PDB file of C-alpha atoms and ligand atoms in Angstrom:
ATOM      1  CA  UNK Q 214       4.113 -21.222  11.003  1.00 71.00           C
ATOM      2  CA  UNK Q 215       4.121 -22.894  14.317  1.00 86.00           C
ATOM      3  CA  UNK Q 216       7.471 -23.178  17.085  1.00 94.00           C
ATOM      4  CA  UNK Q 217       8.467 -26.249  18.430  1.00 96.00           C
ATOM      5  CA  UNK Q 218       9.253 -26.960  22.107  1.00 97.00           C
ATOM      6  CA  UNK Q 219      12.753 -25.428  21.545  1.00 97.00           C
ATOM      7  CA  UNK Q 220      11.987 -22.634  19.663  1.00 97.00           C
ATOM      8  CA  UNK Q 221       9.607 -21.690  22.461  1.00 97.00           C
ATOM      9  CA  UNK Q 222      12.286 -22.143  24.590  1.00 98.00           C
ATOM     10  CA  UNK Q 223      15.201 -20.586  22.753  1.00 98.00           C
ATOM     11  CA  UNK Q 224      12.917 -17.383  22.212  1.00 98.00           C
ATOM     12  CA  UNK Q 225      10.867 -17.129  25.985  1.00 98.00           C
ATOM     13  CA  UNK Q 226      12.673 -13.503  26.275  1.00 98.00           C
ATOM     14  CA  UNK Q 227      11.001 -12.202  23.235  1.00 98.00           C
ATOM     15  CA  UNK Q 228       7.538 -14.457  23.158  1.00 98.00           C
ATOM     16  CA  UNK Q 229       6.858 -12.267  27.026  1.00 98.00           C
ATOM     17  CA  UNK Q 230       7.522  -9.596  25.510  1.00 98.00           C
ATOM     18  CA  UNK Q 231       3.982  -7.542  24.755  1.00 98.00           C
ATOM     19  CA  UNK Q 232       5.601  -5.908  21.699  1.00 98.00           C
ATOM     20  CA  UNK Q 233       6.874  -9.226  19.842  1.00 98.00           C
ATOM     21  CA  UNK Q 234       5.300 -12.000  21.627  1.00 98.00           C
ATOM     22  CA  UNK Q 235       4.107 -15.095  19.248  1.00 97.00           C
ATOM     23  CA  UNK Q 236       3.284 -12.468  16.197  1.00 98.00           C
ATOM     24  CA  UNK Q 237       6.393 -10.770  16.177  1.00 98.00           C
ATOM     25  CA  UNK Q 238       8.748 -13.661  17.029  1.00 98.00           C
ATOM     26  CA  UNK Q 239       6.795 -15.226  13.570  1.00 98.00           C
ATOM     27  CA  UNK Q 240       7.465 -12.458  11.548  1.00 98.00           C
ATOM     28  CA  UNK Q 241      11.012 -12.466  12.325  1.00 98.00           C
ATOM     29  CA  UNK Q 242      11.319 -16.130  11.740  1.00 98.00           C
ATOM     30  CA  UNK Q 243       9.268 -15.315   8.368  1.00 98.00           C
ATOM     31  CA  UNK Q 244      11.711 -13.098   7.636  1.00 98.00           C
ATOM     32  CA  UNK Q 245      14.931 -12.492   5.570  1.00 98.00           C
ATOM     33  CA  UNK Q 246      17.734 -10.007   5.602  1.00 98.00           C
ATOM     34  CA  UNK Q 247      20.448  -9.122   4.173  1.00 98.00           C
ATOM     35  CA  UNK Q 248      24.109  -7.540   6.175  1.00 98.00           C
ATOM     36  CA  UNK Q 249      26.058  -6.200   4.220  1.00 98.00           C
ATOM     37  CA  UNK Q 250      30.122  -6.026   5.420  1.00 98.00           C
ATOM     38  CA  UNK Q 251      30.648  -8.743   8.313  1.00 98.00           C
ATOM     39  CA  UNK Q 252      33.052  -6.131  10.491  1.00 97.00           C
ATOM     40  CA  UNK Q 253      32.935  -4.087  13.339  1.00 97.00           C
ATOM     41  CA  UNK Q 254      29.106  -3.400  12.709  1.00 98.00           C
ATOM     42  CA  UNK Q 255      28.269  -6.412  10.956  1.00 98.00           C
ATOM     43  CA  UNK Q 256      29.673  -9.109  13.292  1.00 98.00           C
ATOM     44  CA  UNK Q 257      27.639  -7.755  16.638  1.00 98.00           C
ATOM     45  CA  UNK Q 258      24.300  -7.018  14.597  1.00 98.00           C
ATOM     46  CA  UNK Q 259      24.683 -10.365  12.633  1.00 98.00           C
ATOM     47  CA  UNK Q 260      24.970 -12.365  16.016  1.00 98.00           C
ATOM     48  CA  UNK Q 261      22.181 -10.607  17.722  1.00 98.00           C
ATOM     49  CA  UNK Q 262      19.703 -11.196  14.688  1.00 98.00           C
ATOM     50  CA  UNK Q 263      20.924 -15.040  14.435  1.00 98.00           C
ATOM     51  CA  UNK Q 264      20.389 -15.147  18.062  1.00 98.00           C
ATOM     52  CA  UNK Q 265      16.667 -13.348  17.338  1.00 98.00           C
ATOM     53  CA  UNK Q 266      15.617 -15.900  15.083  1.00 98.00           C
ATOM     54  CA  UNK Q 267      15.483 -13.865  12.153  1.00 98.00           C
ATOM     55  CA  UNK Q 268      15.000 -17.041   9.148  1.00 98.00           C
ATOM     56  CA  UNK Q 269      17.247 -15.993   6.551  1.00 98.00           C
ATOM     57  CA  UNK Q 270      20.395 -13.852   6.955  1.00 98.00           C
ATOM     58  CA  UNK Q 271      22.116 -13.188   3.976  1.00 98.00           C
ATOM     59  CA  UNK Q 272      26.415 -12.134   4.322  1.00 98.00           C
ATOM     60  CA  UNK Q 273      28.209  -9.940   2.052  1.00 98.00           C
ATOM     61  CA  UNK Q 274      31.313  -9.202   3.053  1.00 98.00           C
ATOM     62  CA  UNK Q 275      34.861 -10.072   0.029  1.00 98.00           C
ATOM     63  CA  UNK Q 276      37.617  -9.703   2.691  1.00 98.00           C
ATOM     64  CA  UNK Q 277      39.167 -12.409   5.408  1.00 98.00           C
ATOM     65  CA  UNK Q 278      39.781 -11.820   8.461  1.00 98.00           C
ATOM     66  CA  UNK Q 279      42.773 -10.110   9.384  1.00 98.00           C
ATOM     67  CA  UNK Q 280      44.339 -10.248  13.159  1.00 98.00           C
ATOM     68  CA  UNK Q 281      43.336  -6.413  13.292  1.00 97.00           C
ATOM     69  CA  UNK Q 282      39.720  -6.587  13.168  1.00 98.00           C
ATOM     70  CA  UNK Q 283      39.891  -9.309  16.650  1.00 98.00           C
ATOM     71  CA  UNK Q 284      39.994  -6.017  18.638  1.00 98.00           C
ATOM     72  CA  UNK Q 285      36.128  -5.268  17.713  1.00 98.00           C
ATOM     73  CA  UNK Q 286      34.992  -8.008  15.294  1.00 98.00           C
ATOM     74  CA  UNK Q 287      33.732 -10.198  18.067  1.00 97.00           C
ATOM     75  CA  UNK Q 288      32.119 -13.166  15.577  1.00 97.00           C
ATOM     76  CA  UNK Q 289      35.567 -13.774  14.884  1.00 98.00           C
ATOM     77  CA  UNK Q 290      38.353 -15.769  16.726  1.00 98.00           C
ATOM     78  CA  UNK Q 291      42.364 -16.038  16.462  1.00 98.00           C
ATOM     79  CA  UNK Q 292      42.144 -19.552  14.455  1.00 98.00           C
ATOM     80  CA  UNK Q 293      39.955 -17.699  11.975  1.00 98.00           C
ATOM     81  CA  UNK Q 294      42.445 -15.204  10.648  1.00 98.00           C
ATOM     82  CA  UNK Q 295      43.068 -15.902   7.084  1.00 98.00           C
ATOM     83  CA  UNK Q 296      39.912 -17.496   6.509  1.00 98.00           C
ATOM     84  CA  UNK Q 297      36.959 -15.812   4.292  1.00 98.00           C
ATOM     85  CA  UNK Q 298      35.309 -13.891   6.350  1.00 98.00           C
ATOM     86  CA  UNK Q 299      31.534 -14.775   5.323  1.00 98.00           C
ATOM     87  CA  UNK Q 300      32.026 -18.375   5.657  1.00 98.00           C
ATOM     88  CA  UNK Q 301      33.855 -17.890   9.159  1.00 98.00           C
ATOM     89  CA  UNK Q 302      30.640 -15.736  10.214  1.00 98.00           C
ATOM     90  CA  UNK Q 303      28.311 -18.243   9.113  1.00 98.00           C
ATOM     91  CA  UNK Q 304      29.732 -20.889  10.490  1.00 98.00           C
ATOM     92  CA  UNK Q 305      29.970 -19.108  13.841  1.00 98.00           C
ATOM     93  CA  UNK Q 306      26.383 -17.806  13.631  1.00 98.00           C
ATOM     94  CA  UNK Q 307      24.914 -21.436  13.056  1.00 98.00           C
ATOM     95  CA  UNK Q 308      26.330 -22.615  15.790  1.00 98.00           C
ATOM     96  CA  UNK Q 309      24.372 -19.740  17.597  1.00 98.00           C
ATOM     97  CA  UNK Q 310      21.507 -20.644  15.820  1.00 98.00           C
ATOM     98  CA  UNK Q 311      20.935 -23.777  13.640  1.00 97.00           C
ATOM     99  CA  UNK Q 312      17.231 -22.536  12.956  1.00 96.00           C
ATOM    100  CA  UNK Q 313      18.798 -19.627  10.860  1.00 98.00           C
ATOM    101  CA  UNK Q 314      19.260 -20.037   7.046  1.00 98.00           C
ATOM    102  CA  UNK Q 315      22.496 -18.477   6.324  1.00 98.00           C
ATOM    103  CA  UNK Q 316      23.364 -17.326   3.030  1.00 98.00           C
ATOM    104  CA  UNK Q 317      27.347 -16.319   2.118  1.00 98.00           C
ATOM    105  CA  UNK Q 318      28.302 -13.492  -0.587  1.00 98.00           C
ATOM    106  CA  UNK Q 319      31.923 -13.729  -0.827  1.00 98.00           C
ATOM    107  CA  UNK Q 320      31.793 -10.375  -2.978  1.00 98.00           C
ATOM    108  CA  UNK Q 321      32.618  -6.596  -3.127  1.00 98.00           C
ATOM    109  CA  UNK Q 322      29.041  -4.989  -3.649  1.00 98.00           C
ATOM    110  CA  UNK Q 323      29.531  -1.840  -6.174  1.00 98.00           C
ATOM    111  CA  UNK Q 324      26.552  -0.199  -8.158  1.00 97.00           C
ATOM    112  CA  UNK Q 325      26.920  -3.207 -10.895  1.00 98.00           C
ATOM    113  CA  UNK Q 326      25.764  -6.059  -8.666  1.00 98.00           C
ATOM    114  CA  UNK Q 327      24.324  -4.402  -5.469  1.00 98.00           C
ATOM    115  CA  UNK Q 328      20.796  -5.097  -6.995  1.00 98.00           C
ATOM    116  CA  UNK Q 329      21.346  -8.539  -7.451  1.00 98.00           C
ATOM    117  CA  UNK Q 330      22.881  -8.904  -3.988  1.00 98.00           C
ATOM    118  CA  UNK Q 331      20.358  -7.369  -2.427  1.00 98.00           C
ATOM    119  CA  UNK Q 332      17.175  -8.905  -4.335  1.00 98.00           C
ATOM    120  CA  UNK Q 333      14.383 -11.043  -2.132  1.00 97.00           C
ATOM    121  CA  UNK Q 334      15.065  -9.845   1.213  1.00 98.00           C
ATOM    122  CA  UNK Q 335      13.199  -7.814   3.207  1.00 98.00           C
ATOM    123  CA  UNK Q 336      15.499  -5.361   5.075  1.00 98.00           C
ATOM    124  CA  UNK Q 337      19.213  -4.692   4.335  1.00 98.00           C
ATOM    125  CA  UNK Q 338      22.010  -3.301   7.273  1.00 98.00           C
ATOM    126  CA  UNK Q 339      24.780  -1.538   5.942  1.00 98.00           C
ATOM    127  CA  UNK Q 340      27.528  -1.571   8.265  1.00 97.00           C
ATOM    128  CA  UNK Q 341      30.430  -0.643   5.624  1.00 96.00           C
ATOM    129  CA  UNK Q 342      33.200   1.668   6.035  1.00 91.00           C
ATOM    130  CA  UNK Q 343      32.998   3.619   2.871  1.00 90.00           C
ATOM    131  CA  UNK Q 344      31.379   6.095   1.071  1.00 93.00           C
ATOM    132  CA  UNK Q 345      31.436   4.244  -2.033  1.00 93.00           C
ATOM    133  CA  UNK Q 346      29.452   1.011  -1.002  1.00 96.00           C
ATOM    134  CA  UNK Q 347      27.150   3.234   1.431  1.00 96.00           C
ATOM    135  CA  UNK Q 348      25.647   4.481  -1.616  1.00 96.00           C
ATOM    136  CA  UNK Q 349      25.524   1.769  -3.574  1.00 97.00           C
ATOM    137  CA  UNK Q 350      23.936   0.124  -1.193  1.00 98.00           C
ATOM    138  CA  UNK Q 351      21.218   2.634  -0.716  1.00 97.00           C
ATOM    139  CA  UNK Q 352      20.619   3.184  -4.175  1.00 96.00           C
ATOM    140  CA  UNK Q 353      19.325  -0.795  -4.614  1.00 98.00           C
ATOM    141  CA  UNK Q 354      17.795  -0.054  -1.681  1.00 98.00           C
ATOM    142  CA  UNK Q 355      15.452   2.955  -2.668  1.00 97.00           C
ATOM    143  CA  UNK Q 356      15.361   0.985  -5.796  1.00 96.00           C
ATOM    144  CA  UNK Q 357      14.240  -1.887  -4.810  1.00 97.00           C
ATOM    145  CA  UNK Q 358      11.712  -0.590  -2.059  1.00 97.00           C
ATOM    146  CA  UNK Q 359      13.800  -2.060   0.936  1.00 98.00           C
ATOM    147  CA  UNK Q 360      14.311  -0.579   4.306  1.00 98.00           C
ATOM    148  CA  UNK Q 361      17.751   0.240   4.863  1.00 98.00           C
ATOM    149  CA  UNK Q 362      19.474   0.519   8.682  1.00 98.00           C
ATOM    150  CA  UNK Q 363      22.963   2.165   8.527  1.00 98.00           C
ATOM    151  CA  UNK Q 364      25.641   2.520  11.388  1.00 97.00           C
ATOM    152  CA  UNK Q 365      28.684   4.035  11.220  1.00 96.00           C
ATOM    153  CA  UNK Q 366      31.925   4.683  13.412  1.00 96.00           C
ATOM    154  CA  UNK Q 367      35.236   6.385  13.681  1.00 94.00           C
ATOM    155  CA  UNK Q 368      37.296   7.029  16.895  1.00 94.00           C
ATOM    156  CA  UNK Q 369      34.914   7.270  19.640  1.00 96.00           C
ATOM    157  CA  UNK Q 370      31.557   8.361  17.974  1.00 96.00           C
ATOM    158  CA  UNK Q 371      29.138   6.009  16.175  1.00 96.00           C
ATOM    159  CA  UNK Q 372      25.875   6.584  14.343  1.00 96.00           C
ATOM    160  CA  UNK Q 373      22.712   4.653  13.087  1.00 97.00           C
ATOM    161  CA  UNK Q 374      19.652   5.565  11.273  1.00 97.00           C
ATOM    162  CA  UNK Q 375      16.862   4.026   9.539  1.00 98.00           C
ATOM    163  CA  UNK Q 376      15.687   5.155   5.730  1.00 97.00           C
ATOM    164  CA  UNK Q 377      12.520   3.961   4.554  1.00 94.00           C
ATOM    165  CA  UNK Q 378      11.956   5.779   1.282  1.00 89.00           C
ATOM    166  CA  UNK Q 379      12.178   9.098   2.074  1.00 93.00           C
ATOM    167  CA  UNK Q 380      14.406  10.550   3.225  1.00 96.00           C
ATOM    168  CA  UNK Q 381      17.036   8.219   1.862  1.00 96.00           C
ATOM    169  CA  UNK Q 382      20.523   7.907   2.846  1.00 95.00           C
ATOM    170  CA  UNK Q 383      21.703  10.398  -0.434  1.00 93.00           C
ATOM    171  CA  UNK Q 384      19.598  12.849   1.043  1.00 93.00           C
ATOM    172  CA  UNK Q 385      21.349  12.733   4.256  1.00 89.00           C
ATOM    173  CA  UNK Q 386      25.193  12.172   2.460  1.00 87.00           C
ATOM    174  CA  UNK Q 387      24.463  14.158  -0.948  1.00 79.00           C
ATOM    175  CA  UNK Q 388      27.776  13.638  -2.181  1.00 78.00           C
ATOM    176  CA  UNK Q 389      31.346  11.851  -1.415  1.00 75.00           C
ATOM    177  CA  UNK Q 390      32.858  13.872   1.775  1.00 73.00           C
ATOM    178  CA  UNK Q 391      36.003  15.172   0.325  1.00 70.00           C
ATOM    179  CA  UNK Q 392      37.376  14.357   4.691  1.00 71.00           C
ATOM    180  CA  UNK Q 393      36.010  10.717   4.584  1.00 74.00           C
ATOM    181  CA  UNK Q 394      37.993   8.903   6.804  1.00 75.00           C
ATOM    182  CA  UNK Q 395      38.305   5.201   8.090  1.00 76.00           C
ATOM    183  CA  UNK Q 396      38.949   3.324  10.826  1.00 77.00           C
ATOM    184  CA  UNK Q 397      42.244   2.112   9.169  1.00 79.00           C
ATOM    185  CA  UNK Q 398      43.619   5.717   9.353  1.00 82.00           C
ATOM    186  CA  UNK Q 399      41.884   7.467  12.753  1.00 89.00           C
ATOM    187  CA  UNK Q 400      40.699   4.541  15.179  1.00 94.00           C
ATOM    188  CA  UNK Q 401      37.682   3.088  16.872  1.00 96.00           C
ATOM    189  CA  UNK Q 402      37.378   2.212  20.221  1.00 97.00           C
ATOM    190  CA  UNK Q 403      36.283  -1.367  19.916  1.00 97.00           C
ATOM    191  CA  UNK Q 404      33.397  -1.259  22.015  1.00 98.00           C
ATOM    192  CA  UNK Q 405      31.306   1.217  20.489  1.00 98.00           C
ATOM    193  CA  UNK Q 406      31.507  -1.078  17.035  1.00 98.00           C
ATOM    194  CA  UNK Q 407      29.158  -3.125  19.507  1.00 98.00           C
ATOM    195  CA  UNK Q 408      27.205  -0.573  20.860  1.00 98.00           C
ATOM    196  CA  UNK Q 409      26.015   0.894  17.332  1.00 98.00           C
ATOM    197  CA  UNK Q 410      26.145  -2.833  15.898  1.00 98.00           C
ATOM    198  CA  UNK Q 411      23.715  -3.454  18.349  1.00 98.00           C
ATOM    199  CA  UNK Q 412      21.487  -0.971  17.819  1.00 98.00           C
ATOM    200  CA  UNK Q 413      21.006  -1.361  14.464  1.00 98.00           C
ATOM    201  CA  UNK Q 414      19.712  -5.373  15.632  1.00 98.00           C
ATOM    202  CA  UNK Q 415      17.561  -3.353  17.835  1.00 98.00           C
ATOM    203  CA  UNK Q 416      16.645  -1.100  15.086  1.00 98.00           C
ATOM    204  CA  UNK Q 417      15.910  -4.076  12.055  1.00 98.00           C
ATOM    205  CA  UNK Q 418      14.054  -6.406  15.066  1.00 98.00           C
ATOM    206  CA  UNK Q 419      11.638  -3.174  15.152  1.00 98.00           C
ATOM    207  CA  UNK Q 420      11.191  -2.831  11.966  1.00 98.00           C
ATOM    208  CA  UNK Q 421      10.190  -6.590  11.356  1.00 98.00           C
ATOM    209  CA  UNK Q 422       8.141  -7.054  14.509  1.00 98.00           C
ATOM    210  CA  UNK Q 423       6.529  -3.403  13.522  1.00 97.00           C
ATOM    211  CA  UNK Q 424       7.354  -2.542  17.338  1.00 98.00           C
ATOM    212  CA  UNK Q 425       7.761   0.881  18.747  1.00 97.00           C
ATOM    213  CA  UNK Q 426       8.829   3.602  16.078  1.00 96.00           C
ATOM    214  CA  UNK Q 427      11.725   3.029  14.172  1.00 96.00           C
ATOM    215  CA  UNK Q 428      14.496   6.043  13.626  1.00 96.00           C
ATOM    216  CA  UNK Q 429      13.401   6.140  10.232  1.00 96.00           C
ATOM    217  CA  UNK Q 430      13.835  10.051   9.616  1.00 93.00           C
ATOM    218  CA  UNK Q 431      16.243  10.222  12.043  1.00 95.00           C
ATOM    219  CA  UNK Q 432      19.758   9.862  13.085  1.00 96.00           C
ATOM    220  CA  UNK Q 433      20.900   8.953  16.843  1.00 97.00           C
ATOM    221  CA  UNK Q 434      24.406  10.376  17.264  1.00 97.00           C
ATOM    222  CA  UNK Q 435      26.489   8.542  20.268  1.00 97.00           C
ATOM    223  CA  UNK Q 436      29.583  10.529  21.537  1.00 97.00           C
ATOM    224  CA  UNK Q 437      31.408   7.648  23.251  1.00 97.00           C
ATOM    225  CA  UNK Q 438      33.836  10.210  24.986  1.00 97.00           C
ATOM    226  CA  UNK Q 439      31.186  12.144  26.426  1.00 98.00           C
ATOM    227  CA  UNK Q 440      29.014   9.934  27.051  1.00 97.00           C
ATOM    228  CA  UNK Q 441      26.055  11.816  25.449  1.00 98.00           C
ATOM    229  CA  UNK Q 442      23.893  10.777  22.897  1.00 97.00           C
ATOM    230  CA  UNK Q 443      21.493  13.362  20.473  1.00 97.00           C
ATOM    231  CA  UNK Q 444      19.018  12.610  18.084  1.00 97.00           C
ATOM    232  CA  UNK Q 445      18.625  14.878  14.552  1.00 95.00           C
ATOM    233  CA  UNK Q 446      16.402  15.231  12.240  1.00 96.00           C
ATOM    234  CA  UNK Q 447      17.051  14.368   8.319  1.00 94.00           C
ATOM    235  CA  UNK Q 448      15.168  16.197   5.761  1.00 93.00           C
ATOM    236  CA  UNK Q 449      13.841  14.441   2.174  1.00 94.00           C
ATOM    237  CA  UNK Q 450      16.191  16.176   0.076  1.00 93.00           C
ATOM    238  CA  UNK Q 451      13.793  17.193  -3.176  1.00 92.00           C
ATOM    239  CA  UNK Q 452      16.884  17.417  -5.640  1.00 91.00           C
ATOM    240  CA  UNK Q 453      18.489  13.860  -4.735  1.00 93.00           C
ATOM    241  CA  UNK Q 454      19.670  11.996  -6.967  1.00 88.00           C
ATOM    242  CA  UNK Q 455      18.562   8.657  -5.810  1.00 92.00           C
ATOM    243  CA  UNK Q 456      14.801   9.452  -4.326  1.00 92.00           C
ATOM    244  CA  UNK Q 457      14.023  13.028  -5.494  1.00 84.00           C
ATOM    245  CA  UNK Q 458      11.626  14.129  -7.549  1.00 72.00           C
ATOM    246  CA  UNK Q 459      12.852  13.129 -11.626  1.00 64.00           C
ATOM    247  CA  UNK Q 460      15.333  10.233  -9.952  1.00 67.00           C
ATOM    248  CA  UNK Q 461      15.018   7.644 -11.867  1.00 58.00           C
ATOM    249  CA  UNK Q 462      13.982   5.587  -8.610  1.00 49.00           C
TER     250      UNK Q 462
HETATM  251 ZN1   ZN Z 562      17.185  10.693  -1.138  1.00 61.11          ZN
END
């Protein structure tokens, strides 16, 4: 795989770089990935990577785009409300980017069809809102041997981490919080959907460009109101249901 005159051009920042340079800008360019929900998280991670030149991005999002989500969703402008939300992304994103494939998934992913969403790419971001996706999502995942970087946010704090294997996501979020909340009900200061979004570009251009060490293991908590940020630990749980010993994974 060779770059032509523009591509070297469009990607200088990266190719100077000594931990992408020509390899890693190939690999990303080789590579494909999937994002799945095109909101807060979505929309700032999914415009980074299309800026990257990551080859194939893949969309899975089933809402449209409501006048509410303008406030953090920055893909999205006012003449887009109303519209699908994947096909308003995609058509945003290839304007950033023409050298992108873009793929659209107009659909709610559940654990009946998160397999077949996910199948053939090589990493998937989860930047989803609730419980009940999360883990569908990581279950294909672990399943289906793909890296998996997750963000989250409510009010002012955001997280991301990175589960390749073990741990998985299960072992971090055993079970459905009986407090889950969502931005709908408590609030997110629409900056920090672009700070974690962000990171978890950072995070998957890493991971493809094997650069640095990725917070696989680990979670990187960012208190917005404090201004602090902490990293944790996450232990492989060995009773999980989705990677522990006698899952069916
Ligand atoms: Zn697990």
């Amino acid at each position: 795989m060779s770059f032509t005159d523009a591509e070297v051009e469009r990607y200088a920042r990266h190719l100077v770089l000594r931990e992408i340079g020509g390899p890693g800008q190939q690999a990303l360019k080789g590579a494909s990935l999937a994002i799945v929900g095109a909101g807060g998280l979505g929309a700032p991670a999914a415009l980074y990577l299309a800026a990257a030149g990551v080859g194939r991005i893949r969309l899975i999002d089933p809402d449209v785009v409501a006048l509410s989500n303008l406030q953090r969703q920055i893909l999205y402008a006012t003449n887009d409300v109303g519209r699908v939300k994947v096909e308003a992304a995609a058509e945003r994103l290839a304007g950033l980017n023409p050298e992108v494939a873009f793929e659209t998934r107009d659909a709610h992913l559940d654990p009946g069809n998160a397999e077949e969403l996910l199948r053939g790419v090589d990493l998937v971001l989860d930047g989803t809102d609730d419980f009940a996706t999360r883990f569908a999502v990581s279950d294909a995942a672990v399943r289906l041997d793909i890296p998996l970087v997750s963000g989250a946010i409510g009010r002012w704090t955001g997280q991301i981490g990175v589960f390749k294997g073990r741990p998985c996501y299960r072992c971090f979020v055993p079970e459905l919080p009986p407090d889950a909340e969502t931005c709908s009900v408590v609030g997110v200061i629409g900056a920090l959907a672009g700070v974690i979004g962000a990171m978890m570009a950072v995070e998957a251009v890493k991971l493809i460009a094997q650069a640095g060490e990725p917070l696989a293991g680990r979670l990187l908590i960012y208190d917005a109101l404090s201004g602090e940020s902490r990293t944790v630990r996450i232990a492989p749980d060995p009773g999980c249901p989705a990677c522990g010993e006698g899952s069916p994974a």
